[in-house]
Amino acid sequence: MSAEMSGRIPPAREPAEVSAHDSWLDFTLRSVVPGLIATILIAIGALGVGWLPLETTLVDSAVVDALRSTTIGAVISKGAVVVGVTLLLQSWLLLGYDVLHGRAVEVRRLWLALGAWAVPLMVVPPLFSRDVYSYFAQGKLMVAGIDPYTNGSSAVPGWFNDGVDPMWAEAPTPYGQFWLLLSRGVVQFTGPHPYSGALTMRLLAVAGVVMLAWAVPKIAYQCGISPSKALWLGVLNPLVLMHFVSGAHNDALMAGLVAVAFAVSLSRLPILGVLLATLAGSVKPIGLVALPFIGLLWAGATATRTQIIVRWIWTGAISVAVLALLAIVTGTGVGWLSALSTPGEVRTWLSPPTAVGMAIGGVLNVFGLEVTDTTVGIARTAGTIATLAILAWLCLKPDGRTAVRGAALAFFVLVALGPVLQPWYLLWSLPLFAASGLTRVELRVALVGIAGFS
């Protein structure tokens, strides 16, 4: 079985790349320009239907005002987004055909495509989510000296005008201390201007995408996988552009730090890998799941169980020290531990455990038993128990898997069996899967998933 089929790491070698058959100009015209046109269309649509705070000078533009306040403007905006996303998916798949068949194989050419496709989305309002305004509001809490782990965004005057979703107005932040420091820095830099703050917050997400674009090919090379194929599937896909760049989710920074942590750990810098993975977990605590797999890399493929445990102890000690330092710097202590349940307040049919609980509850409601809350709680608890068991197995029985693939499986299980599933959660694991190797069946499933959630 090949390395790409199994995810195993063979002896390091130069990837079997095939030289491109066309010039940079030909590649740009054939592969880059269609995707660029797609994201320009999406950007135009975002001016009309993207999320904006109530008070922003952007609507002073006659064009933007027409797109947002007239029926024809709404039709044009929505149509531009639909056509743009469809064209982007097509452009990505056609580029993938060239990549998978050895035509477009230079990583730097794919970097060009990624950059060109991302730029139009960086300067327009976010689409599909307004979480970025919650990030900004949490930064305002920090600037005001209010603990975001015990107070929601509503503790800051003007939160609704700033674009915060009322669903999260009373909810404490579920994010880590490093993210709160960054959010505070953004507010201090932009002042009390939510749209400027949102665009600046997006730069943090773009930084995460840049990290992914650098780290995924590096990991793939170490795993004996084609760097260009890994980059195309794991980073250049429409989900990254729609949710990490346009949506500006902080998951991008978390995923980027995790990927860089694995890249440097594979390059024999495991302590730096532990530090980076801890920072990822201090953006979103889910990033801490990478730590035991970094510990496996640190121990080495031939390590005994005792040696692995020793490395895990060192990994945990370093991580705890970093988190303690961040707690002191932010003055928030370990409040993020008590706020981890915040995302679970949302119920979505996309989450298998939640869907099962709601379905059973719906059936019982027909018979007069209003127990949906109970059935959802039971289903989510069962999902959590199953998740913990699978994570333990992935850590304790690593035979036949690379540590990178083990981490990818761990993140995937957390998404599949978690209480909430959002489309961008798939990007916790997809870059690592792409870098560590997929079977043909897994590749098809990934393509269907990307197309379905784009």
Tab-separated table of C-alpha atoms in Angstrom, residues 15-313:
chain	number	residue	atom	x	y	z
A	15	PRO	CA	8.375	14.553	-4.334
A	16	ALA	CA	7.865	13.186	-7.804
A	17	GLU	CA	6.798	16.484	-9.335
A	18	VAL	CA	6.256	16.908	-13.053
A	19	SER	CA	7.383	20.156	-14.624
A	20	ALA	CA	4.585	22.457	-15.662
A	21	HIS	CA	3.719	22.251	-19.357
A	22	ASP	CA	2.938	25.927	-19.772
A	23	SER	CA	4.379	29.311	-18.931
A	24	TRP	CA	3.460	31.399	-15.926
A	25	LEU	CA	1.306	33.563	-18.189
A	26	ASP	CA	-0.556	30.564	-19.581
A	27	PHE	CA	-1.074	29.188	-16.086
A	28	THR	CA	-2.358	32.541	-14.870
A	29	LEU	CA	-4.811	32.947	-17.731
A	30	ARG	CA	-6.076	29.376	-17.597
A	31	SER	CA	-6.103	28.647	-13.862
A	32	VAL	CA	-5.831	31.880	-11.876
A	33	VAL	CA	-8.037	34.330	-13.758
A	34	PRO	CA	-11.284	32.268	-13.621
A	35	GLY	CA	-11.010	31.954	-9.843
A	36	LEU	CA	-10.156	35.646	-9.565
A	37	ILE	CA	-13.272	36.557	-11.541
A	38	ALA	CA	-15.234	34.304	-9.176
A	39	THR	CA	-14.006	36.008	-6.014
A	40	ILE	CA	-14.531	39.457	-7.562
A	41	LEU	CA	-18.169	38.482	-8.141
A	42	ILE	CA	-18.416	37.233	-4.558
A	43	ALA	CA	-16.866	40.483	-3.319
A	44	ILE	CA	-19.419	42.531	-5.272
A	45	GLY	CA	-22.177	40.442	-3.726
A	46	ALA	CA	-20.690	40.906	-0.270
A	47	LEU	CA	-21.079	44.675	-0.613
A	48	GLY	CA	-24.812	44.081	-0.809
A	49	VAL	CA	-25.475	41.105	1.450
A	50	GLY	CA	-22.367	40.907	3.631
A	51	TRP	CA	-22.577	41.696	7.333
A	52	LEU	CA	-22.079	45.343	8.285
A	53	PRO	CA	-22.455	47.208	11.573
A	54	LEU	CA	-25.405	49.599	11.719
A	55	GLU	CA	-23.176	52.633	11.603
A	56	THR	CA	-20.487	52.616	8.913
A	57	THR	CA	-19.374	55.079	6.271
A	58	LEU	CA	-19.289	52.274	3.703
A	59	VAL	CA	-23.015	52.721	3.050
A	60	ASP	CA	-22.384	56.356	2.135
A	61	SER	CA	-21.275	55.048	-1.244
A	62	ALA	CA	-24.130	55.317	-3.751
A	63	VAL	CA	-23.284	51.919	-5.237
A	64	VAL	CA	-23.186	50.146	-1.879
A	65	ASP	CA	-26.368	51.881	-0.756
A	66	ALA	CA	-28.136	50.765	-3.942
A	67	LEU	CA	-26.965	47.180	-3.501
A	68	ARG	CA	-28.189	47.095	0.091
A	69	SER	CA	-31.404	49.114	-0.006
A	70	THR	CA	-33.112	48.285	-3.300
A	71	THR	CA	-34.787	45.125	-4.537
A	72	ILE	CA	-32.734	45.006	-7.711
A	73	GLY	CA	-29.601	45.566	-5.649
A	74	ALA	CA	-30.446	42.606	-3.417
A	75	VAL	CA	-31.080	40.414	-6.456
A	76	ILE	CA	-27.778	41.453	-8.041
A	77	SER	CA	-25.864	40.894	-4.788
A	78	LYS	CA	-27.311	37.466	-4.075
A	79	GLY	CA	-26.909	36.432	-7.698
A	80	ALA	CA	-23.288	37.565	-7.721
A	81	VAL	CA	-22.535	35.471	-4.633
A	82	VAL	CA	-24.243	32.358	-6.015
A	83	VAL	CA	-22.599	32.641	-9.431
A	84	GLY	CA	-19.258	33.522	-7.864
A	85	VAL	CA	-19.224	30.563	-5.479
A	86	THR	CA	-20.224	28.214	-8.299
A	87	LEU	CA	-17.493	29.565	-10.573
A	88	LEU	CA	-14.953	29.386	-7.740
A	89	LEU	CA	-15.768	25.739	-7.091
A	90	GLN	CA	-15.461	24.983	-10.798
A	91	SER	CA	-12.145	26.857	-11.049
A	92	TRP	CA	-10.773	24.977	-8.058
A	93	LEU	CA	-11.824	21.597	-9.430
A	94	LEU	CA	-10.328	22.329	-12.868
A	95	LEU	CA	-7.085	23.420	-11.234
A	96	GLY	CA	-7.216	20.241	-9.171
A	97	TYR	CA	-7.485	18.178	-12.341
A	98	ASP	CA	-4.210	19.702	-13.525
A	99	VAL	CA	-2.585	19.205	-10.119
A	100	LEU	CA	-3.670	15.583	-9.766
A	101	HIS	CA	-2.526	14.811	-13.318
A	102	GLY	CA	0.880	16.440	-12.986
A	103	ARG	CA	0.349	19.615	-15.001
A	104	ALA	CA	0.190	22.358	-12.352
A	105	VAL	CA	2.591	21.085	-9.747
A	106	GLU	CA	4.740	24.006	-8.626
A	107	VAL	CA	3.771	25.057	-5.122
A	108	ARG	CA	4.607	28.688	-5.834
A	109	ARG	CA	2.104	28.722	-8.707
A	110	LEU	CA	-0.580	27.529	-6.331
A	111	TRP	CA	0.477	30.237	-3.884
A	112	LEU	CA	-0.126	32.737	-6.692
A	113	ALA	CA	-3.617	31.364	-7.253
A	114	LEU	CA	-4.411	31.428	-3.534
A	115	GLY	CA	-3.250	35.022	-3.159
A	116	ALA	CA	-5.081	36.231	-6.249
A	117	TRP	CA	-8.311	34.528	-5.248
A	118	ALA	CA	-8.146	35.818	-1.679
A	119	VAL	CA	-7.443	39.518	-2.302
A	120	PRO	CA	-10.958	40.576	-3.450
A	121	LEU	CA	-12.489	38.980	-0.349
A	122	MET	CA	-10.163	40.797	2.037
A	123	VAL	CA	-11.591	44.277	1.489
A	124	VAL	CA	-15.358	43.688	1.636
A	125	PRO	CA	-17.831	42.842	4.425
A	126	PRO	CA	-17.778	39.280	5.780
A	127	LEU	CA	-20.178	36.716	4.352
A	128	PHE	CA	-22.083	33.833	5.984
A	129	SER	CA	-21.199	34.862	9.556
A	130	ARG	CA	-20.783	37.966	11.694
A	131	ASP	CA	-18.617	36.321	14.339
A	132	VAL	CA	-15.841	38.797	13.535
A	133	TYR	CA	-17.889	41.573	15.149
A	134	SER	CA	-18.163	39.479	18.306
A	135	TYR	CA	-14.368	39.198	18.283
A	136	PHE	CA	-14.179	42.989	18.075
A	137	ALA	CA	-16.659	43.407	20.930
A	138	GLN	CA	-14.637	41.011	23.081
A	139	GLY	CA	-11.587	43.147	22.377
A	140	LYS	CA	-13.546	46.164	23.588
A	141	LEU	CA	-14.345	44.273	26.777
A	142	MET	CA	-10.634	43.698	27.324
A	143	VAL	CA	-9.817	47.368	26.700
A	144	ALA	CA	-12.525	48.375	29.176
A	145	GLY	CA	-11.095	46.013	31.797
A	146	ILE	CA	-14.166	43.755	31.752
A	147	ASP	CA	-13.608	39.991	31.978
A	148	PRO	CA	-14.930	38.375	28.745
A	149	TYR	CA	-15.142	35.014	30.523
A	150	THR	CA	-17.847	36.262	32.879
A	151	ASN	CA	-19.497	38.918	30.711
A	152	GLY	CA	-21.017	38.929	27.254
A	153	SER	CA	-20.645	41.567	24.558
A	154	SER	CA	-23.726	43.355	25.892
A	155	ALA	CA	-21.585	44.674	28.756
A	156	VAL	CA	-20.152	47.192	26.281
A	157	PRO	CA	-22.448	50.065	25.230
A	158	GLY	CA	-23.286	50.055	21.531
A	159	TRP	CA	-22.700	46.342	21.032
A	160	PHE	CA	-25.748	45.963	18.762
A	161	ASN	CA	-24.698	48.861	16.545
A	162	ASP	CA	-21.269	47.221	16.312
A	163	GLY	CA	-22.812	44.279	14.457
A	164	VAL	CA	-22.731	41.641	17.208
A	165	ASP	CA	-25.222	38.804	16.770
A	166	PRO	CA	-27.798	39.109	19.602
A	167	MET	CA	-27.505	35.327	20.040
A	168	TRP	CA	-24.079	35.886	21.597
A	169	ALA	CA	-24.779	39.160	23.391
A	170	GLU	CA	-24.947	37.567	26.844
A	171	ALA	CA	-22.556	34.678	26.180
A	172	PRO	CA	-19.027	34.675	27.614
A	173	THR	CA	-16.239	34.181	25.118
A	174	PRO	CA	-15.153	30.568	24.456
A	175	TYR	CA	-11.751	31.661	23.146
A	176	GLY	CA	-8.315	31.532	24.722
A	177	GLN	CA	-6.156	34.227	26.288
A	178	PHE	CA	-3.846	34.671	23.296
A	179	TRP	CA	-6.856	35.495	21.137
A	180	LEU	CA	-8.097	37.998	23.709
A	181	LEU	CA	-4.706	39.721	23.648
A	182	LEU	CA	-4.885	39.946	19.869
A	183	SER	CA	-8.476	41.222	19.999
A	184	ARG	CA	-7.507	43.888	22.500
A	185	GLY	CA	-4.606	44.912	20.273
A	186	VAL	CA	-6.926	45.269	17.281
A	187	VAL	CA	-9.312	47.536	19.210
A	188	GLN	CA	-6.424	49.633	20.483
A	189	PHE	CA	-5.146	49.953	16.913
A	190	THR	CA	-8.421	50.746	15.127
A	191	GLY	CA	-10.295	52.514	17.885
A	192	PRO	CA	-14.061	52.094	18.358
A	193	HIS	CA	-14.746	51.518	14.669
A	194	PRO	CA	-16.274	48.063	14.180
A	195	TYR	CA	-15.887	47.765	10.412
A	196	SER	CA	-12.233	48.822	10.504
A	197	GLY	CA	-11.820	46.416	13.386
A	198	ALA	CA	-13.428	43.608	11.395
A	199	LEU	CA	-11.092	44.169	8.446
A	200	THR	CA	-8.114	44.161	10.809
A	201	MET	CA	-9.372	41.004	12.504
A	202	ARG	CA	-9.535	39.462	9.044
A	203	LEU	CA	-5.787	40.022	8.712
A	204	LEU	CA	-5.313	37.634	11.642
A	205	ALA	CA	-7.366	35.018	9.792
A	206	VAL	CA	-5.360	35.637	6.624
A	207	ALA	CA	-2.179	35.172	8.657
A	208	GLY	CA	-3.519	31.749	9.586
A	209	VAL	CA	-4.140	30.947	5.917
A	210	VAL	CA	-0.582	32.021	5.087
A	211	MET	CA	0.683	29.678	7.802
A	212	LEU	CA	-1.349	26.847	6.304
A	213	ALA	CA	-0.052	27.621	2.810
A	214	TRP	CA	3.532	27.406	4.088
A	215	ALA	CA	3.175	24.486	6.489
A	216	VAL	CA	0.945	22.045	4.593
A	217	PRO	CA	3.429	21.501	1.710
A	218	LYS	CA	6.238	21.125	4.276
A	219	ILE	CA	4.320	18.475	6.202
A	220	ALA	CA	3.334	16.717	2.988
A	221	TYR	CA	6.953	16.486	1.856
A	222	GLN	CA	7.948	14.952	5.199
A	223	CYS	CA	5.081	12.462	4.842
A	224	GLY	CA	6.028	11.502	1.298
A	225	ILE	CA	2.955	13.181	-0.190
A	226	SER	CA	2.936	15.575	-3.144
A	227	PRO	CA	3.156	19.106	-1.661
A	228	SER	CA	1.169	20.591	-4.539
A	229	LYS	CA	-1.671	18.100	-4.134
A	230	ALA	CA	-1.779	18.719	-0.395
A	231	LEU	CA	-1.773	22.496	-0.878
A	232	TRP	CA	-4.520	22.370	-3.483
A	233	LEU	CA	-6.815	20.156	-1.416
A	234	GLY	CA	-6.039	21.420	2.069
A	235	VAL	CA	-5.639	25.173	1.624
A	236	LEU	CA	-6.731	26.388	-1.809
A	237	ASN	CA	-10.246	24.977	-1.476
A	238	PRO	CA	-13.383	27.190	-1.485
A	239	LEU	CA	-14.100	26.528	2.202
A	240	VAL	CA	-10.881	28.308	3.170
A	241	LEU	CA	-11.702	31.273	0.954
A	242	MET	CA	-15.341	31.506	2.026
A	243	HIS	CA	-14.973	30.963	5.759
A	244	PHE	CA	-11.379	31.737	6.682
A	245	VAL	CA	-10.825	34.725	4.368
A	246	SER	CA	-14.321	36.115	3.797
A	247	GLY	CA	-15.794	34.938	7.113
A	248	ALA	CA	-12.611	35.892	9.019
A	249	HIS	CA	-13.071	33.106	11.562
A	250	ASN	CA	-10.357	32.776	14.180
A	251	ASP	CA	-10.320	29.040	13.421
A	252	ALA	CA	-7.972	30.055	10.585
A	253	LEU	CA	-5.313	31.275	13.004
A	254	MET	CA	-5.758	28.201	15.191
A	255	ALA	CA	-5.464	25.827	12.227
A	256	GLY	CA	-2.460	27.716	10.892
A	257	LEU	CA	-0.616	27.521	14.205
A	258	VAL	CA	-1.394	23.800	14.485
A	259	ALA	CA	-0.048	23.164	10.985
A	260	VAL	CA	3.138	25.128	11.643
A	261	ALA	CA	3.527	23.253	14.939
A	262	PHE	CA	3.555	19.951	13.059
A	263	ALA	CA	5.841	21.309	10.349
A	264	VAL	CA	8.510	22.430	12.815
A	265	SER	CA	8.122	19.281	14.920
A	266	LEU	CA	8.786	17.159	11.832
A	267	SER	CA	11.870	19.332	11.286
A	268	ARG	CA	13.208	18.281	14.696
A	269	LEU	CA	12.029	21.328	16.634
A	270	PRO	CA	9.426	19.659	18.870
A	271	ILE	CA	9.646	22.147	21.739
A	272	LEU	CA	8.796	24.962	19.331
A	273	GLY	CA	5.995	22.750	18.061
A	274	VAL	CA	4.607	22.410	21.590
A	275	LEU	CA	4.746	26.186	22.061
A	276	LEU	CA	2.933	26.828	18.780
A	277	ALA	CA	0.280	24.181	19.452
A	278	THR	CA	-0.311	25.738	22.866
A	279	LEU	CA	-0.758	29.144	21.258
A	280	ALA	CA	-3.227	27.514	18.860
A	281	GLY	CA	-5.134	26.220	21.877
A	282	SER	CA	-5.031	29.703	23.358
A	283	VAL	CA	-6.817	30.969	20.264
A	284	LYS	CA	-9.447	28.207	20.365
A	285	PRO	CA	-9.023	25.556	23.082
A	286	ILE	CA	-9.758	22.803	20.557
A	287	GLY	CA	-6.224	23.370	19.246
A	288	LEU	CA	-4.820	21.719	22.374
A	289	VAL	CA	-5.886	18.381	20.883
A	290	ALA	CA	-2.741	18.560	18.739
A	291	LEU	CA	-0.441	18.369	21.782
A	292	PRO	CA	-0.355	14.586	22.402
A	293	PHE	CA	0.438	14.034	18.723
A	294	ILE	CA	3.245	16.592	18.881
A	295	GLY	CA	4.452	14.572	21.860
A	296	LEU	CA	4.454	11.419	19.711
A	297	LEU	CA	6.619	13.168	17.122
A	298	TRP	CA	8.946	14.351	19.868
A	299	ALA	CA	9.318	10.811	21.184
A	300	GLY	CA	10.060	9.402	17.736
A	301	ALA	CA	8.760	6.426	15.796
A	302	THR	CA	10.889	3.900	17.705
A	303	ALA	CA	10.145	5.209	21.204
A	304	THR	CA	9.014	2.866	23.950
A	305	ARG	CA	5.780	3.461	25.845
A	306	THR	CA	7.800	4.871	28.766
A	307	GLN	CA	9.637	7.303	26.494
A	308	ILE	CA	6.339	8.430	24.987
A	309	ILE	CA	4.860	9.059	28.429
A	310	VAL	CA	7.921	11.082	29.420
A	311	ARG	CA	7.538	13.256	26.306
A	312	TRP	CA	3.840	13.698	27.043
A	313	ILE	CA	4.695	14.864	30.554
